[in-house]
Coordinates of N, CA and C and ligand atoms in Angstrom, one line a residue:
X1 N 27.3 18.9 4.6 CA 26.0 18.3 4.9 C 25.0 18.8 4.0
X2 N 24.9 20.2 3.9 CA 23.9 20.8 3.0 C 24.1 20.3 1.5
X3 N 25.3 20.2 1.2 CA 25.6 19.7 -0.2 C 25.2 18.2 -0.4
X4 N 25.5 17.4 0.6 CA 25.1 16.0 0.6 C 23.6 15.9 0.4
X5 N 22.9 16.7 1.2 CA 21.5 16.6 1.2 C 20.9 17.0 -0.2
X6 N 21.5 18.0 -0.8 CA 21.0 18.4 -2.1 C 21.3 17.3 -3.1
X7 N 22.4 16.6 -3.0 CA 22.7 15.5 -4.0 C 21.7 14.4 -3.8
X8 N 21.4 14.1 -2.5 CA 20.4 13.1 -2.2 C 19.0 13.5 -2.8
X9 N 18.6 14.7 -2.6 CA 17.3 15.2 -3.1 C 17.3 15.1 -4.7
X10 N 18.4 15.4 -5.3 CA 18.4 15.3 -6.8 C 18.3 13.8 -7.2
X11 N 18.9 12.9 -6.4 CA 18.7 11.5 -6.7 C 17.3 11.1 -6.6
X12 N 16.5 11.6 -5.7 CA 15.1 11.3 -5.6 C 14.4 11.8 -6.8
X13 N 14.7 13.0 -7.3 CA 14.1 13.5 -8.5 C 14.3 12.6 -9.7
X14 N 15.6 12.2 -9.8 CA 16.0 11.3 -11.0 C 15.3 9.9 -10.9
X15 N 15.3 9.4 -9.7 CA 14.7 8.1 -9.5 C 13.2 8.1 -9.9
X16 N 12.5 9.1 -9.4 CA 11.1 9.2 -9.6 C 10.8 9.4 -11.1
X17 N 11.6 10.2 -11.8 CA 11.5 10.4 -13.2 C 11.7 9.1 -14.0
X18 N 12.7 8.3 -13.6 CA 13.0 7.1 -14.3 C 11.8 6.1 -14.1
X19 N 11.3 6.0 -12.9 CA 10.2 5.1 -12.7 C 9.0 5.5 -13.5
X20 N 8.6 6.8 -13.5 CA 7.5 7.2 -14.3 C 7.7 7.0 -15.8
X21 N 8.9 7.1 -16.2 CA 9.2 6.9 -17.7 C 8.9 5.5 -18.1
X22 N 9.0 4.5 -17.2 CA 8.7 3.1 -17.6 C 7.4 2.6 -17.1
X23 N 6.6 3.5 -16.4 CA 5.3 3.0 -15.9 C 4.2 2.9 -16.9
X24 N 3.6 1.8 -17.2 CA 2.6 1.7 -18.2 C 1.4 2.5 -17.7
X25 N 0.6 3.0 -18.7 CA -0.7 3.6 -18.4 C -1.5 2.8 -17.4
X26 N -2.1 3.5 -16.5 CA -3.0 2.8 -15.6 C -2.4 2.2 -14.3
X27 N -1.0 2.2 -14.3 CA -0.4 1.7 -13.1 C 0.1 2.9 -12.2
X28 N -0.4 2.8 -10.9 CA -0.1 3.9 -10.0 C 1.1 3.6 -9.1
X29 N 2.0 4.6 -8.9 CA 3.1 4.4 -8.1 C 2.9 4.9 -6.6
X30 N 3.1 4.0 -5.7 CA 3.1 4.4 -4.3 C 4.5 4.5 -3.8
X31 N 4.9 5.6 -3.3 CA 6.3 5.8 -2.8 C 6.3 5.3 -1.3
X32 N 6.9 4.1 -1.1 CA 6.9 3.5 0.2 C 8.0 4.2 1.1
X33 N 7.5 5.0 2.1 CA 8.3 6.0 2.8 C 8.8 5.7 4.2
X34 N 8.7 4.4 4.6 CA 9.1 4.1 6.0 C 10.5 4.5 6.2
X35 N 10.8 5.1 7.3 CA 12.1 5.6 7.8 C 12.6 6.9 7.1
X36 N 11.8 7.4 6.1 CA 12.3 8.6 5.4 C 11.8 9.8 6.2
X37 N 12.5 10.9 6.0 CA 12.1 12.2 6.7 C 11.0 12.8 5.9
X38 N 10.2 13.7 6.6 CA 9.2 14.5 6.0 C 9.7 15.2 4.8
X39 N 11.0 15.7 4.9 CA 11.6 16.5 3.8 C 11.8 15.6 2.6
X40 N 12.3 14.4 2.8 CA 12.5 13.5 1.7 C 11.2 13.2 1.0
X41 N 10.1 13.0 1.8 CA 8.8 12.7 1.3 C 8.3 13.9 0.5
X42 N 8.5 15.1 1.0 CA 8.1 16.3 0.3 C 8.8 16.4 -1.1
X43 N 10.1 16.0 -1.1 CA 10.8 16.1 -2.3 C 10.3 15.1 -3.4
X44 N 9.9 13.9 -2.9 CA 9.3 12.9 -3.8 C 8.0 13.5 -4.4
X45 N 7.2 14.1 -3.5 CA 5.9 14.7 -3.9 C 6.2 15.8 -5.0
X46 N 7.2 16.6 -4.7 CA 7.5 17.7 -5.7 C 8.0 17.1 -7.0
X47 N 8.6 15.9 -6.9 CA 9.1 15.3 -8.2 C 7.9 14.6 -8.9
X48 N 6.7 14.6 -8.3 CA 5.6 14.1 -9.1 C 4.9 12.9 -8.5
X49 N 5.4 12.4 -7.4 CA 4.8 11.2 -6.7 C 3.4 11.7 -6.2
X50 N 2.4 10.9 -6.5 CA 1.0 11.4 -6.0 C 0.5 10.6 -4.8
X51 N 1.1 9.4 -4.5 CA 0.7 8.6 -3.4 C 1.9 8.2 -2.5
X52 N 1.8 8.5 -1.2 CA 2.8 8.0 -0.3 C 2.3 6.9 0.5
X53 N 3.1 5.8 0.6 CA 2.7 4.6 1.4 C 3.5 4.7 2.8
X54 N 2.7 4.5 3.8 CA 3.4 4.6 5.2 C 3.1 3.3 5.9
X55 N 4.1 2.8 6.7 CA 3.9 1.6 7.5 C 3.6 1.9 8.9
X56 N 3.9 3.1 9.4 CA 3.7 3.5 10.8 C 2.9 4.7 10.9
X57 N 1.8 4.7 11.7 CA 0.9 5.8 11.8 C 1.7 7.0 12.4
X58 N 2.5 6.8 13.4 CA 3.2 7.9 14.0 C 4.1 8.7 13.0
X59 N 4.8 7.9 12.2 CA 5.7 8.5 11.1 C 4.9 9.2 10.1
X60 N 3.7 8.7 9.8 CA 2.9 9.3 8.8 C 2.3 10.6 9.3
X61 N 2.0 10.7 10.6 CA 1.4 11.9 11.1 C 2.5 13.1 11.0
X62 N 3.7 12.7 11.2 CA 4.8 13.7 11.1 C 5.0 14.2 9.7
X63 N 5.0 13.3 8.8 CA 5.1 13.6 7.4 C 3.9 14.4 6.9
X64 N 2.7 14.0 7.4 CA 1.5 14.7 7.0 C 1.5 16.1 7.4
X65 N 2.1 16.4 8.5 CA 2.2 17.8 9.0 C 2.8 18.7 7.9
X66 N 3.9 18.1 7.3 CA 4.6 18.9 6.3 C 3.9 18.8 4.9
X67 N 3.6 17.6 4.5 CA 3.2 17.4 3.1 C 1.7 17.5 2.9
X68 N 0.9 17.1 3.9 CA -0.6 17.3 3.9 C -1.2 16.7 2.7
X69 N -2.2 17.5 2.1 CA -3.0 16.9 1.0 C -2.4 17.1 -0.4
X70 N -1.1 17.5 -0.4 CA -0.4 17.5 -1.7 C -0.4 16.1 -2.3
X71 N -0.4 15.1 -1.5 CA -0.4 13.7 -2.0 C -1.6 12.9 -1.3
X72 N -1.9 11.7 -1.9 CA -2.7 10.8 -1.2 C -1.9 9.9 -0.3
X73 N -2.5 9.4 0.8 CA -1.8 8.6 1.8 C -2.4 7.2 1.8
X74 N -1.5 6.2 1.6 CA -1.9 4.8 1.7 C -1.2 4.2 2.9
X75 N -2.0 3.5 3.7 CA -1.4 2.7 4.8 C -1.0 1.3 4.3
X76 N 0.3 1.0 4.4 CA 0.8 -0.3 3.8 C 1.5 -1.2 4.9
X77 N 1.4 -0.8 6.1 CA 2.0 -1.7 7.2 C 1.0 -2.5 7.9
X78 N 1.4 -3.1 9.0 CA 0.5 -3.9 9.8 C -0.2 -2.9 10.8
X79 N -1.5 -2.7 10.6 CA -2.2 -1.7 11.4 C -2.7 -2.3 12.7
X80 N -2.3 -1.7 13.8 CA -2.8 -2.1 15.1 C -4.1 -1.4 15.4
X81 N -4.9 -2.1 16.1 CA -6.2 -1.5 16.4 C -6.2 -0.2 17.1
X82 N -5.2 -0.1 18.1 CA -5.2 1.2 18.8 C -4.6 2.4 18.0
X83 N -4.3 2.1 16.7 CA -3.8 3.2 15.9 C -4.8 3.6 14.8
X84 N -5.9 2.9 14.8 CA -6.9 3.1 13.8 C -7.6 4.5 13.8
X85 N -7.8 4.9 15.0 CA -8.5 6.2 15.2 C -7.7 7.3 14.5
X86 N -6.4 7.4 14.8 CA -5.5 8.4 14.1 C -5.4 8.1 12.6
X87 N -5.3 6.8 12.3 CA -5.1 6.4 10.9 C -6.2 6.9 10.0
X88 N -7.5 6.7 10.4 CA -8.6 7.1 9.5 C -8.6 8.6 9.3
X89 N -8.0 9.4 10.1 CA -8.0 10.8 9.9 C -7.1 11.2 8.7
X90 N -6.0 10.5 8.5 CA -5.2 11.0 7.4 C -5.1 10.1 6.2
X91 N -5.4 8.8 6.3 CA -5.2 7.9 5.2 C -6.4 7.9 4.2
X92 N -6.0 7.8 2.9 CA -7.0 7.8 1.9 C -7.3 6.3 1.5
X93 N -6.4 5.4 1.9 CA -6.7 4.0 1.6 C -5.9 3.2 2.6
X94 N -6.4 2.1 3.1 CA -5.7 1.2 3.9 C -5.5 -0.1 3.1
X95 N -4.3 -0.4 2.7 CA -4.0 -1.5 1.8 C -3.9 -2.8 2.5
X96 N -3.9 -2.8 3.8 CA -3.5 -4.0 4.5 C -4.6 -4.5 5.5
X97 N -5.8 -4.6 5.0 CA -6.9 -5.1 5.9 C -6.7 -6.7 5.9
X98 N -6.5 -7.2 7.1 CA -6.2 -8.6 7.2 C -7.0 -9.4 8.3
X99 N -7.9 -8.6 9.0 CA -8.8 -9.4 10.0 C -10.1 -8.7 10.1
X100 N -11.1 -9.4 10.5 CA -12.5 -8.8 10.7 C -12.5 -7.9 11.9
X101 N -11.7 -8.2 12.9 CA -11.6 -7.3 14.1 C -11.1 -5.9 13.6
X102 N -10.1 -5.9 12.7 CA -9.5 -4.7 12.2 C -10.6 -4.0 11.4
X103 N -11.3 -4.7 10.5 CA -12.3 -4.2 9.7 C -13.4 -3.5 10.5
X104 N -13.7 -4.1 11.6 CA -14.8 -3.6 12.5 C -14.3 -2.2 13.1
X105 N -13.0 -2.2 13.5 CA -12.5 -1.0 14.1 C -12.4 0.1 13.1
X106 N -11.9 -0.2 11.9 CA -11.8 0.8 10.8 C -13.2 1.4 10.5
X107 N -14.2 0.5 10.5 CA -15.6 0.9 10.2 C -16.1 1.8 11.2
X108 N -15.8 1.5 12.5 CA -16.3 2.3 13.6 C -15.7 3.7 13.6
X109 N -14.4 3.7 13.5 CA -13.7 5.0 13.5 C -13.9 5.8 12.3
X110 N -14.1 5.2 11.1 CA -14.4 5.9 9.9 C -15.8 6.6 10.0
X111 N -16.7 5.8 10.6 CA -18.1 6.4 10.8 C -18.0 7.6 11.7
X112 N -17.2 7.5 12.7 CA -17.1 8.7 13.6 C -16.6 10.0 13.0
X113 N -15.7 9.8 11.9 CA -15.2 11.0 11.2 C -16.0 11.2 9.9
X114 N -17.0 10.4 9.7 CA -17.9 10.7 8.5 C -17.2 10.3 7.2
X115 N -16.4 9.2 7.3 CA -15.7 8.7 6.1 C -16.1 7.3 5.7
X116 N -16.0 7.0 4.4 CA -16.0 5.7 4.0 C -14.6 5.3 3.5
X117 N -13.9 4.4 4.2 CA -12.5 4.2 4.0 C -12.3 3.1 2.9
X118 N -11.7 3.4 1.8 CA -11.3 2.4 0.8 C -10.2 1.5 1.4
X119 N -10.4 0.2 1.2 CA -9.4 -0.8 1.8 C -9.1 -1.8 0.7
X120 N -7.9 -2.4 0.8 CA -7.5 -3.6 0.0 C -7.3 -4.7 1.0
X121 N -7.6 -5.9 0.6 CA -7.4 -7.0 1.5 C -6.0 -7.6 1.3
X122 N -5.3 -7.6 2.3 CA -3.9 -8.2 2.2 C -4.0 -9.7 2.1
X123 N -3.4 -10.2 1.1 CA -3.4 -11.7 0.9 C -2.0 -12.2 1.2
X124 N -2.0 -13.3 2.0 CA -0.8 -14.0 2.4 C -0.5 -15.0 1.3
X125 N 0.0 -14.5 0.1 CA 0.1 -15.3 -1.1 C 1.1 -16.4 -0.9
X126 N 2.1 -16.2 -0.1 CA 3.1 -17.2 0.2 C 2.6 -18.3 1.2
X127 N 1.4 -18.0 1.8 CA 0.9 -18.9 2.8 C 1.9 -19.2 3.9
X128 N 2.6 -18.1 4.3 CA 3.6 -18.3 5.4 C 3.0 -17.9 6.7
X129 N 2.9 -18.9 7.6 CA 2.2 -18.6 8.9 C 2.7 -17.4 9.6
X130 N 4.0 -17.0 9.5 CA 4.6 -15.9 10.2 C 4.3 -14.6 9.6
X131 N 3.7 -14.6 8.4 CA 3.3 -13.3 7.7 C 1.9 -13.0 7.9
X132 N 1.6 -11.7 7.8 CA 0.3 -11.2 7.9 C -0.5 -11.4 6.6
X133 N -1.8 -11.3 6.7 CA -2.6 -11.4 5.5 C -3.6 -12.6 5.6
X134 N -4.6 -12.5 4.7 CA -5.7 -13.5 4.7 C -5.2 -14.6 3.7
X135 N -5.3 -15.8 4.1 CA -4.9 -16.9 3.2 C -5.8 -16.9 1.9
X136 N -5.2 -17.2 0.8 CA -5.9 -17.1 -0.5 C -7.2 -17.9 -0.4
X137 N -7.2 -19.1 0.2 CA -8.5 -19.9 0.2 C -9.5 -19.3 1.1
X138 N -9.2 -18.4 2.0 CA -10.1 -17.8 2.9 C -10.6 -16.4 2.5
X139 N -10.1 -15.9 1.3 CA -10.3 -14.5 0.9 C -11.8 -14.3 0.6
X140 N -12.4 -15.2 -0.1 CA -13.8 -15.0 -0.6 C -14.7 -14.9 0.6
X141 N -14.6 -15.8 1.5 CA -15.5 -15.7 2.7 C -15.2 -14.4 3.5
X142 N -13.9 -14.1 3.6 CA -13.6 -12.9 4.3 C -14.3 -11.7 3.7
X143 N -14.2 -11.6 2.4 CA -14.8 -10.4 1.8 C -16.3 -10.4 2.0
X144 N -17.0 -11.6 1.8 CA -18.4 -11.6 2.1 C -18.7 -11.1 3.5
X145 N -17.9 -11.5 4.4 CA -18.2 -11.1 5.8 C -17.9 -9.6 6.0
X146 N -16.9 -9.1 5.4 CA -16.5 -7.7 5.6 C -17.5 -6.7 4.9
X147 N -18.3 -7.2 4.0 CA -19.2 -6.3 3.4 C -20.3 -5.8 4.3
X148 N -20.4 -6.4 5.5 CA -21.4 -5.9 6.5 C -21.0 -4.6 7.1
X149 N -19.7 -4.2 7.0 CA -19.2 -2.9 7.5 C -19.4 -1.8 6.5
X150 N -20.3 -0.9 6.8 CA -20.8 0.0 5.8 C -19.8 1.2 5.6
X151 N -18.9 1.4 6.6 CA -18.0 2.5 6.4 C -16.6 2.1 5.9
X152 N -16.5 0.9 5.4 CA -15.3 0.5 4.6 C -15.8 0.1 3.2
X153 N -14.9 0.3 2.3 CA -15.2 0.0 0.9 C -14.1 -0.9 0.3
X154 N -14.4 -2.1 0.1 CA -13.4 -3.0 -0.5 C -13.1 -2.7 -1.9
X155 N -11.9 -2.4 -2.2 CA -11.5 -1.9 -3.5 C -10.5 -2.9 -4.2
X156 N -10.1 -4.0 -3.6 CA -9.2 -4.9 -4.3 C -8.3 -5.6 -3.3
X157 N -7.1 -6.1 -3.8 CA -6.2 -6.9 -3.1 C -4.8 -6.3 -3.1
X158 N -4.1 -6.7 -2.0 CA -2.7 -6.3 -1.9 C -1.9 -7.6 -1.5
X159 N -0.7 -7.7 -2.0 CA 0.2 -8.8 -1.5 C 1.6 -8.4 -1.5
X160 N 2.4 -9.0 -0.6 CA 3.8 -8.7 -0.4 C 4.7 -9.5 -1.4
X161 N 4.6 -10.9 -1.2 CA 5.5 -11.7 -1.9 C 6.9 -11.6 -1.3
X162 N 7.8 -12.4 -1.8 CA 9.2 -12.3 -1.2 C 9.8 -11.0 -1.5
X163 N 10.5 -10.4 -0.5 CA 11.0 -9.0 -0.7 C 12.4 -9.0 -1.3
X164 N 13.1 -10.1 -1.2 CA 14.5 -10.1 -1.7 C 14.7 -11.3 -2.6
X165 N 15.9 -11.3 -3.2 CA 16.3 -12.4 -4.0 C 15.8 -12.2 -5.4
X166 N 15.8 -13.2 -6.2 CA 15.5 -13.2 -7.6 C 14.0 -12.8 -7.8
X167 N 13.7 -11.7 -8.5 CA 12.3 -11.3 -8.7 C 11.5 -12.4 -9.3
X168 N 12.1 -13.3 -10.0 CA 11.3 -14.4 -10.6 C 10.7 -15.3 -9.5
X169 N 11.3 -15.3 -8.3 CA 10.7 -16.1 -7.2 C 9.3 -15.5 -6.8
X170 N 9.1 -14.2 -7.1 CA 7.8 -13.6 -6.7 C 6.7 -13.9 -7.7
X171 N 7.1 -14.3 -8.9 CA 6.1 -14.3 -10.0 C 4.9 -15.2 -9.7
X172 N 5.1 -16.4 -9.2 CA 4.0 -17.3 -8.9 C 3.0 -16.7 -7.9
X173 N 3.6 -16.0 -6.9 CA 2.7 -15.4 -5.9 C 1.8 -14.3 -6.5
X174 N 2.4 -13.5 -7.4 CA 1.7 -12.5 -8.1 C 0.6 -13.1 -9.0
X175 N 1.0 -14.2 -9.7 CA 0.0 -14.8 -10.6 C -1.2 -15.3 -9.8
X176 N -0.9 -16.0 -8.7 CA -1.9 -16.5 -7.8 C -2.8 -15.4 -7.3
X177 N -2.3 -14.3 -6.9 CA -3.1 -13.2 -6.4 C -3.9 -12.6 -7.5
X178 N -3.4 -12.5 -8.7 CA -4.1 -11.9 -9.8 C -5.3 -12.9 -10.1
X179 N -5.1 -14.2 -10.1 CA -6.2 -15.1 -10.4 C -7.3 -15.0 -9.3
X180 N -6.9 -14.8 -8.1 CA -7.8 -14.6 -7.0 C -8.6 -13.3 -7.2
X181 N -7.9 -12.3 -7.5 CA -8.5 -11.0 -7.8 C -9.6 -11.1 -8.9
X182 N -9.2 -11.8 -10.0 CA -10.2 -11.9 -11.1 C -11.4 -12.8 -10.7
X183 N -11.1 -13.8 -9.9 CA -12.2 -14.7 -9.5 C -13.2 -13.9 -8.6
X184 N -12.7 -13.2 -7.7 CA -13.5 -12.4 -6.8 C -14.3 -11.3 -7.5
X185 N -13.6 -10.7 -8.5 CA -14.2 -9.7 -9.3 C -15.4 -10.3 -10.1
X186 N -15.2 -11.5 -10.6 CA -16.3 -12.1 -11.4 C -17.5 -12.4 -10.6
X187 N -17.4 -12.5 -9.2 CA -18.5 -12.8 -8.4 C -19.5 -11.6 -8.2
X188 N -18.9 -10.4 -8.6 CA -19.7 -9.2 -8.5 C -20.5 -9.1 -7.2
X189 N -19.7 -9.2 -6.1 CA -20.3 -9.1 -4.7 C -20.8 -7.7 -4.5
X190 N -22.1 -7.5 -4.1 CA -22.6 -6.2 -3.9 C -21.8 -5.4 -2.9
X191 N -21.5 -4.2 -3.3 CA -20.8 -3.3 -2.4 C -19.2 -3.4 -2.6
X192 N -18.8 -4.4 -3.3 CA -17.4 -4.6 -3.5 C -17.0 -4.2 -4.9
X193 N -15.9 -3.4 -4.9 CA -15.5 -2.9 -6.2 C -14.1 -3.3 -6.5
X194 N -13.9 -4.4 -7.2 CA -12.5 -4.9 -7.4 C -11.8 -4.1 -8.4
X195 N -11.0 -3.1 -8.0 CA -10.4 -2.2 -8.9 C -8.9 -2.2 -8.8
X196 N -8.3 -2.4 -7.6 CA -6.9 -2.2 -7.4 C -6.2 -3.5 -7.0
X197 N -5.1 -3.8 -7.6 CA -4.2 -4.9 -7.3 C -2.9 -4.4 -7.0
X198 N -2.5 -4.3 -5.7 CA -1.2 -3.7 -5.3 C -0.2 -4.8 -5.0
X199 N 0.8 -4.9 -5.9 CA 1.9 -5.9 -5.8 C 3.2 -5.3 -6.4
X200 N 4.3 -5.7 -5.7 CA 5.6 -5.4 -6.3 C 6.2 -4.3 -5.6
X201 N 7.5 -4.5 -5.3 CA 8.4 -3.5 -4.6 C 9.6 -3.3 -5.5
X202 N 10.6 -2.7 -4.9 CA 11.8 -2.3 -5.7 C 12.3 -3.5 -6.6
X203 N 12.5 -4.7 -5.9 CA 13.1 -5.8 -6.7 C 12.1 -6.5 -7.6
X204 N 10.9 -6.3 -7.4 CA 9.9 -7.2 -8.1 C 8.8 -6.4 -8.9
X205 N 8.9 -5.1 -9.0 CA 7.7 -4.4 -9.6 C 7.5 -4.7 -11.0
X206 N 8.6 -4.9 -11.8 CA 8.5 -5.2 -13.2 C 7.7 -6.5 -13.4
X207 N 8.0 -7.5 -12.6 CA 7.3 -8.8 -12.7 C 5.9 -8.6 -12.3
X208 N 5.6 -7.8 -11.2 CA 4.3 -7.5 -10.7 C 3.4 -6.8 -11.8
X209 N 4.0 -5.9 -12.5 CA 3.3 -5.2 -13.6 C 2.9 -6.2 -14.7
X210 N 3.9 -7.0 -15.1 CA 3.6 -8.1 -16.1 C 2.5 -9.0 -15.7
X211 N 2.3 -9.2 -14.4 CA 1.3 -10.1 -13.9 C 0.0 -9.4 -13.5
X212 N -0.1 -8.1 -13.8 CA -1.4 -7.4 -13.6 C -1.5 -6.5 -12.5
X213 N -0.4 -6.1 -11.8 CA -0.5 -5.1 -10.7 C -0.9 -3.8 -11.3
X214 N -1.8 -3.0 -10.6 CA -2.0 -1.6 -11.1 C -1.7 -0.6 -10.0
X215 N -1.1 -1.1 -8.8 CA -0.5 -0.3 -7.9 C 0.9 -1.0 -7.6
X216 N 2.0 -0.3 -7.6 CA 3.2 -0.8 -7.2 C 3.7 0.1 -6.0
X217 N 4.5 -0.5 -5.1 CA 4.9 0.2 -3.9 C 6.5 0.2 -3.9
X218 N 7.1 1.3 -4.1 CA 8.5 1.4 -4.2 C 9.1 2.3 -3.2
X219 N 10.1 1.8 -2.5 CA 10.8 2.6 -1.5 C 12.3 2.8 -1.9
X220 N 13.1 1.7 -1.9 CA 14.5 1.8 -2.1 C 14.9 2.5 -3.4
X221 N 14.1 2.1 -4.5 CA 14.5 2.6 -5.8 C 14.2 4.1 -5.9
X222 N 13.4 4.7 -5.0 CA 13.2 6.1 -5.0 C 14.1 6.8 -4.0
X223 N 14.2 6.3 -2.8 CA 14.9 7.1 -1.8 C 16.3 6.5 -1.5
X224 N 16.7 5.4 -2.1 CA 18.0 4.8 -1.8 C 17.8 3.8 -0.7
X225 N 18.9 3.1 -0.3 CA 18.8 2.0 0.7 C 18.4 2.6 2.0
X226 N 17.6 1.8 2.8 CA 17.3 2.2 4.2 C 18.5 1.9 5.1
X227 N 18.8 2.8 6.1 CA 19.9 2.5 7.0 C 19.7 1.3 7.8
Ligands
LIG301 C1 9.0 -1.2 2.5 C2 7.8 -1.6 1.7 C3 7.8 -1.6 0.3 C4 8.9 -1.0 -0.5 O1 10.1 -1.8 -0.4 P1 11.4 -1.5 -1.2 O2 12.0 -2.8 -1.4 O3 12.2 -0.5 -0.5 O4 10.9 -0.9 -2.5 C5 6.6 -2.0 -0.3 N1 5.6 -2.5 0.4 C6 5.6 -2.6 1.7 C7 4.4 -3.1 2.4 C8 6.7 -2.2 2.4 O5 6.7 -2.3 3.8

């Protein structure tokens, strides 16, 4: 067991090194850590990962106890309103803002702890009704409305795109989200700072970088397949 674990930890080191070696200047790696243990996350941090992405607040709190401020923490899952109070305490960015109700709650809870929370707007680039995210056509209005919340700071867009299959299938979704990003940026909306475009996962991050992502979120290629 101890031996197996050491082998697994060495794999994390190697995987992180490989990804960094091909990462262009200016592109940030988020290690998507859902289902991983705090020890695995710590190992990724020791290997040089600077941002951990978490889908679940409860899991993040456990990992945070061990890893703390050694890394930045990005929330990348679907955030429920009753989890926001805890979330604003540990997260440095919420990448998945997708409703004004949620914006209002993040604003309120951030004010209570004296924070201005950087957020990305999650775009439902596939326009699939069963998925989360703001529809591309609604994004501009959404951002205008969200600027009334003074304890959140809009910093860009995030999208999922298809998670499996041929990475080429994701390209059109990434292109569309990049176009939307550029258009919103060109509006120079007061209080909005369009800096980050978070797209691409293990199967699609190369395509995402080609199409302008400057944050990629990688789980499997760092930690191995999820059980
Ligand atoms: C799990 C997850 C990822 C990473 O997925 P992999 O295919 O394991 O790289 C990226 N983004 C989000 C939002 C995720 O939930």
